[in-house]
Coordinates of C-alpha atoms in Angstrom, one line a residue:
X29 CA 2.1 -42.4 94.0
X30 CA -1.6 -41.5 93.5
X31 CA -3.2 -43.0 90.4
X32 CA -5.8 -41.7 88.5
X33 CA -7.9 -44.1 86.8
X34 CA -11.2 -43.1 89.2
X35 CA -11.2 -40.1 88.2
X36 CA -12.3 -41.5 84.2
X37 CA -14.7 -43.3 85.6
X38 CA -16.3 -40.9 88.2
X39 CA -15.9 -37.8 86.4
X40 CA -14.9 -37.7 83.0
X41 CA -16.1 -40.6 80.3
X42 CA -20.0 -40.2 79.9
X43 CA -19.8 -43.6 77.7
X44 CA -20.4 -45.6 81.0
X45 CA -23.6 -44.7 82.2
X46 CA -25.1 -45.4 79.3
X47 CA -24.6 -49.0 79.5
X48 CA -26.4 -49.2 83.2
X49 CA -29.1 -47.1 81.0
X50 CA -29.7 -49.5 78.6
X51 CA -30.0 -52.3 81.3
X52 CA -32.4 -50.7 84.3
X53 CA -34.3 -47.4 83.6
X54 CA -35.3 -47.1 87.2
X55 CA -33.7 -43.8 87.7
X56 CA -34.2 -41.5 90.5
X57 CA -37.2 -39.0 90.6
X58 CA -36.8 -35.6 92.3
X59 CA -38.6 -32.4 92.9
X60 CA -38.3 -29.7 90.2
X61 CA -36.8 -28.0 92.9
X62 CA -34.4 -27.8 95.6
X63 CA -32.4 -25.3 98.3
X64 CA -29.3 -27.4 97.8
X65 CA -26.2 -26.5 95.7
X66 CA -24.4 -29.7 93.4
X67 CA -21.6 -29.9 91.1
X68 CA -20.7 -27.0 89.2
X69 CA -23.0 -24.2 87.2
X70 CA -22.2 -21.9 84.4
X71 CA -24.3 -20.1 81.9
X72 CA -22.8 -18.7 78.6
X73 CA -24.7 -15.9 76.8
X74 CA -24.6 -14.8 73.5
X75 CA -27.3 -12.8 71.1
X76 CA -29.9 -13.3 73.7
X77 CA -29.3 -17.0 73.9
X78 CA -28.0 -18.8 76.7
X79 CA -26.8 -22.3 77.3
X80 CA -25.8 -23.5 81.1
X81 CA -22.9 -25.7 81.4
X82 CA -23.2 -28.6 84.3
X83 CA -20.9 -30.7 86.1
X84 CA -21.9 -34.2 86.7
X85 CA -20.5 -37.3 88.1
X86 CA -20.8 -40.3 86.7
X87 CA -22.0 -42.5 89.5
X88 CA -24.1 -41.8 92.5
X89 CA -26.1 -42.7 95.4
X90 CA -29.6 -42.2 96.4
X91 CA -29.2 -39.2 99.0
X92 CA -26.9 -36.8 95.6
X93 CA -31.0 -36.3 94.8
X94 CA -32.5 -33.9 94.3
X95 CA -30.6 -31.4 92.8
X96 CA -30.0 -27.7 93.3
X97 CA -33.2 -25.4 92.3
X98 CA -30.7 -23.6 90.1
X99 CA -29.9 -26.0 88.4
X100 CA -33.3 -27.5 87.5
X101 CA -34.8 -24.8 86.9
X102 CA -32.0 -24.0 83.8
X103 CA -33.2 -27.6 82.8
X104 CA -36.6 -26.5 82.7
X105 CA -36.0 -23.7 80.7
X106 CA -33.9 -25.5 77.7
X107 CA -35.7 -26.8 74.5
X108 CA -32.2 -29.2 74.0
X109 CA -30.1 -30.9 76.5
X110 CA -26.5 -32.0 75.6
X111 CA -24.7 -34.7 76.9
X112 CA -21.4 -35.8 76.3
X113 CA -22.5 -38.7 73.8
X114 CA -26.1 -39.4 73.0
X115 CA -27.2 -41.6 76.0
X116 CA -30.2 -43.2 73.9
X117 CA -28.0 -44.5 71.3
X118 CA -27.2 -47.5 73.1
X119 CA -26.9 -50.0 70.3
X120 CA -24.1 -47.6 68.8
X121 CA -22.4 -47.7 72.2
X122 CA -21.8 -50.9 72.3
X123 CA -20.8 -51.5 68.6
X124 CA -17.9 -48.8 69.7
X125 CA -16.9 -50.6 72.5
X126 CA -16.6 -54.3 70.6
X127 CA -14.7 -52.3 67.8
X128 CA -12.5 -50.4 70.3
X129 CA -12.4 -52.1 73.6
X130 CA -12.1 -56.0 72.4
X131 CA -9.8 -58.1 71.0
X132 CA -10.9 -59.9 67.8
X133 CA -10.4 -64.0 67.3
X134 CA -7.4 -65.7 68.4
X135 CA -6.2 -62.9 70.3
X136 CA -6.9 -62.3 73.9
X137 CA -5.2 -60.1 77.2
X138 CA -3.0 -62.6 77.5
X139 CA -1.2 -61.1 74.6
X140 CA -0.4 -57.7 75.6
X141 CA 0.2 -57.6 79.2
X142 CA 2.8 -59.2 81.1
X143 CA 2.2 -62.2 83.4
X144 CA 2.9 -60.1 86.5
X145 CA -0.1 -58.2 85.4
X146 CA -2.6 -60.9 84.5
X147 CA -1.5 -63.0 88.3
X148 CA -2.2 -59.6 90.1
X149 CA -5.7 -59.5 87.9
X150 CA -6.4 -63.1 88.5
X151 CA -5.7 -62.1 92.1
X152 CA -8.1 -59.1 92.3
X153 CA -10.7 -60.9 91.0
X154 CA -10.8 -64.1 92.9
X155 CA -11.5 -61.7 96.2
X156 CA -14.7 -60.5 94.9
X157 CA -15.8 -64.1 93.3
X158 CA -14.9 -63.4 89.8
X159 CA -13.0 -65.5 87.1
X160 CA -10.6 -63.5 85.1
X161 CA -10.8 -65.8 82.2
X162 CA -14.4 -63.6 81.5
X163 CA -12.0 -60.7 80.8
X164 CA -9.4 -62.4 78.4
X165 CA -11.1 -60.3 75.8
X166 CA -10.7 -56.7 77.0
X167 CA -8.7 -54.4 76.4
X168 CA -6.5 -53.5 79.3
X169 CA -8.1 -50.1 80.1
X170 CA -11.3 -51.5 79.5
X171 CA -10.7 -54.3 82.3
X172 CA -9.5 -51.1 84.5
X173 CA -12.7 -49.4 84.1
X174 CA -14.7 -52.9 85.2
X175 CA -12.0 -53.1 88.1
X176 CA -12.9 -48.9 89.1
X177 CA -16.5 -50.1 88.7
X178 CA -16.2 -53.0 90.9
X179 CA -14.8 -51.1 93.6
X180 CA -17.4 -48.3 93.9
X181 CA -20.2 -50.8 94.0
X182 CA -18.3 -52.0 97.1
X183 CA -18.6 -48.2 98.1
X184 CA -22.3 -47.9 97.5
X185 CA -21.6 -46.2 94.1
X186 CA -24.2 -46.9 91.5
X187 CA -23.7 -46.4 87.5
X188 CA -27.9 -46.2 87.7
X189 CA -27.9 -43.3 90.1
X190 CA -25.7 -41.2 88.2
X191 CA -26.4 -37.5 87.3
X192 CA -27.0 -38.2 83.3
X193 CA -29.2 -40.9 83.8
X194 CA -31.9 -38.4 86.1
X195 CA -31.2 -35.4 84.2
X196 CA -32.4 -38.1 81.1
X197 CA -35.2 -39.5 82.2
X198 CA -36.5 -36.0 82.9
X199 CA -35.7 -34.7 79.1
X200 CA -37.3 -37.3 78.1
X201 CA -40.5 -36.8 80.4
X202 CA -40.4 -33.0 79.2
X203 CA -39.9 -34.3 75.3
X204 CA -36.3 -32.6 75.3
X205 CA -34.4 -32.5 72.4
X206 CA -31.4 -34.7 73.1
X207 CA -28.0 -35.0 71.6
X208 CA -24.4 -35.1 72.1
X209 CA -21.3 -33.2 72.4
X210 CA -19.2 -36.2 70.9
X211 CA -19.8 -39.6 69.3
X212 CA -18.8 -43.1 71.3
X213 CA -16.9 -43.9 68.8
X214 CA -14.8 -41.1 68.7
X215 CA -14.6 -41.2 73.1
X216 CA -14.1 -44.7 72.9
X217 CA -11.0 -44.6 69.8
X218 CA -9.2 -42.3 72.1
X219 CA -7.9 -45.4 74.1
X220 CA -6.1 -46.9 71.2
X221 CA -3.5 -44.3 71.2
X222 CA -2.1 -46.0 74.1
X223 CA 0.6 -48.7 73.3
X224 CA 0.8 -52.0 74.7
X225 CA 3.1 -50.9 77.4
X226 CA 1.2 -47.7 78.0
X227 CA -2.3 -50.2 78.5
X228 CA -0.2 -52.6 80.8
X229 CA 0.9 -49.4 83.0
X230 CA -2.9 -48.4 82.7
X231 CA -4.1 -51.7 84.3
X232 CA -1.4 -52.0 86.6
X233 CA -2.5 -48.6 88.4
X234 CA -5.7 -49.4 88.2
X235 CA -5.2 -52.7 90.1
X236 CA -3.1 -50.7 92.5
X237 CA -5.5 -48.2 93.1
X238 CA -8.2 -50.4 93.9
X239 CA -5.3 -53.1 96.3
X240 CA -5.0 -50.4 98.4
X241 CA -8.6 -48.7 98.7
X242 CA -7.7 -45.8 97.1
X243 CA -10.6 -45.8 94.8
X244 CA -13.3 -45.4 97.0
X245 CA -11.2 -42.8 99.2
X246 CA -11.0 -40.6 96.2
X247 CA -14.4 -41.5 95.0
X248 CA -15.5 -40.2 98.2
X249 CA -13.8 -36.9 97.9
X250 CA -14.6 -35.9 94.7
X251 CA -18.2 -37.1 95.2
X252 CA -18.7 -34.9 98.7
X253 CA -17.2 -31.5 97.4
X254 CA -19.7 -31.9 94.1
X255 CA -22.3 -32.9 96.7
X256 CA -21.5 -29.8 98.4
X257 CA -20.9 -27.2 95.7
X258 CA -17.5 -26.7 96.7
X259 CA -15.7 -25.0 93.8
X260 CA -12.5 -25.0 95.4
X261 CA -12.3 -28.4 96.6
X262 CA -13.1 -29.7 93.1
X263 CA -10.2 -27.7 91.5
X264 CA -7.8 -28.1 94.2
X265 CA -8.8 -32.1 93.4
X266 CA -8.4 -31.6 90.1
X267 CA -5.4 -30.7 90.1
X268 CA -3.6 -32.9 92.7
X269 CA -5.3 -36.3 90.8
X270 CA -3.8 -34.8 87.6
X271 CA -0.2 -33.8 88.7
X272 CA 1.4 -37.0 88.4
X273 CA 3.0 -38.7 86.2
X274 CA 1.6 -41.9 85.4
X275 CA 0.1 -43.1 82.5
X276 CA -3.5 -42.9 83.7
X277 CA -2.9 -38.7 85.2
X278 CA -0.7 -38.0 81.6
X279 CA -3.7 -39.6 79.7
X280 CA -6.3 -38.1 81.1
X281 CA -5.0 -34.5 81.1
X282 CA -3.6 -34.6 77.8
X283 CA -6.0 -37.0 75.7
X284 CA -9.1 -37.2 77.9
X285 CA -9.5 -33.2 78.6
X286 CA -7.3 -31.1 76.2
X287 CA -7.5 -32.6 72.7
X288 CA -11.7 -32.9 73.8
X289 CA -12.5 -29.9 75.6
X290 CA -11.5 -27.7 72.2
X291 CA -14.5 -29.9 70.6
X292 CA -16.9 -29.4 73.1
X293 CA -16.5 -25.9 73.0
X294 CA -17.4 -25.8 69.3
X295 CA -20.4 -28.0 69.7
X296 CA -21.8 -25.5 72.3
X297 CA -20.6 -22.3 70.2
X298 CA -23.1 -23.9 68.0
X299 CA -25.7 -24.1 69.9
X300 CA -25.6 -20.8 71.4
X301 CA -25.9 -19.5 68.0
X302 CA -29.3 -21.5 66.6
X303 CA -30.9 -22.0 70.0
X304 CA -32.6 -20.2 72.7
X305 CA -31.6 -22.0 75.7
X306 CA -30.0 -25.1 76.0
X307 CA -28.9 -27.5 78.9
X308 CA -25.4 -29.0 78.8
X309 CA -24.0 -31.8 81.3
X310 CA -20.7 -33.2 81.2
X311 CA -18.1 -34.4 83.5
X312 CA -17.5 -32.1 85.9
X313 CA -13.4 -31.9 84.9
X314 CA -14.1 -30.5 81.7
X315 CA -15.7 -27.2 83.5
X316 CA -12.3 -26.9 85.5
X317 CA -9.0 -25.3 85.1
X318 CA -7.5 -23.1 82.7
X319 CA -8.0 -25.0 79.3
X320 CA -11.7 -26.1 80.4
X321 CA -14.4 -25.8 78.3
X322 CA -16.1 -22.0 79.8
X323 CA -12.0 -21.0 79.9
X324 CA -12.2 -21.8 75.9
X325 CA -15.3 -20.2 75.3
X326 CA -14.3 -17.1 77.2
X327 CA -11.2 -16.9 75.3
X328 CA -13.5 -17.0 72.2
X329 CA -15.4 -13.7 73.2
X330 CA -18.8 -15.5 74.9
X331 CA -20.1 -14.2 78.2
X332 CA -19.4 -16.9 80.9
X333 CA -20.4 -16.7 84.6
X334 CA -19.3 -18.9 87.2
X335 CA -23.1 -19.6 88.7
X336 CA -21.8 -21.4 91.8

């Protein structure tokens, strides 16, 4: 049984860049301009304003840079660049993830997993050098995240080389306008609609994905069909890592894309309507599939092309 818990961290939750943000600017640099296709690229029109929709990756490695000519040069054109939280608000990042990702004194992890869980952890941990009495007061999805993380370091996967972090640095160097989509707090509460049992199951996956080296091996995949553009690859991903049922796929699909992407939509729809062009990147699975966020505002009556 595949598990799905990569795909949050790789592909979906911007919240986690922005922590490797806050701790190391050095960022990679790139031509304004390239040959080279990555992710995905759409623009939506409407009135004679435009607003392109791209799909990142949370993580990355030196040789993802630079990026396609297409899509810097829609970056260049953009007085406002979007994001799926507000990258720069760092301080209200980490307030979000104490309220919603912590356990408050005299509770711990203990509490709320079962000992088979926390003896695998303890496990996990120990082979990479760690204690797991540092984690006692996560959450369990937020110790699944640090496990995902963890992993793709091992893979040559780097928070600090992810596409929101370069695409920042460079609206900030132009003297973008930059906001986002959603609010931590708001990505971040979304967790606390899982139960205890649903958080144990979460963890549990996660600690199998990474025992048998599945998390790099999907990392891998996703991260070479963005690299290469491939449109089909990503969706034919997308939809295999979503199909089954496990807490993590379920979650994801249902919470993590469909009750967001209707936001998102709305948030662009606005911006379509007050600005003249405007950048938006965001996790590459909210551009795919049928409730996606272009599939939402086509069904709302704006023009939306597939770029590549």
């Amino acid at each position: 049984m595949k598990n799905k818990i990569s795909l949050i961290v790789i592909a979906l939750l911007g919240f986690l860049t922005s922590f490797s943000y806050a701790e190391n600017s050095s960022v990679p640099s790139a031509p304004a301009a390239t040959a080279s296709h990555r992710g995905t690229l759409y623009r939506v029109r409407h009135k004679g304003n435009t607003s392109y929709l791209f799909g990142t990756i949370h993580v990355g490695k030196p040789e993802f840079y630079p990026l396609g000519t297409e899509v810097m040069q829609a970056f260049s054109k953009a007085s406002k660049v979007a994001f799926e939280i507000d990258l720069q608000d760092t301080s209200a990042i980490q307030a979000s993830l104490q309220k919603h990702g912590m356990y408050g004194a005299g509770d711990s992890l203990k509490n709320h997993v079962s000992p088979d869980t926390l003896a695998r952890l303890d496990q996990a941990l120990k082979k990479v050098g760690l204690s797991s009495d540092s984690y006692m007061q996560m959450k369990p999805w937020v110790v699944a995240d640090e496990l995902m993380m963890l992993a793709l370091a091992q893979g040559g996967y780097d928070p600090k080389q992810g596409i929101e972090e370069f695409l920042l640095k460079i609206a900030k160097q132009q003297k973008k306008r930059i906001v986002g989509l959603e609010t931590a707090d708001f990505q971040l509460s979304l967790f606390n609609r899982l139960t205890d049992e649903e958080q144990n199951q979460f963890l549990k996956e996660a600690l199998d994905e990474n025992s048998d080296g599945k998390t790099c091996k999907d990392a891998d995949q996703l991260a070479d069909a963005w690299f290469n553009a491939d449109a089909k690859e990503l969706a034919r991903l997308a939809q295999d890592e979503l199909s089954e049922k496990t807490v993590s796929a379920e979650f994801t699909q249902h919470v993590l894309l469909d009750q967001r992407n209707p936001g998102m939509a709305t948030k662009i729809e606005g911006m379509l309507r007050h600005d003249k062009v405007t950048f938006v990147g965001v996790g590459l699975l909210h551009l795919i599939g049928e409730k996606s966020v272009p599939a939402l505002l086509r069904q709302r009556g704006y023009a939306v092309e597939l770029v590549y």
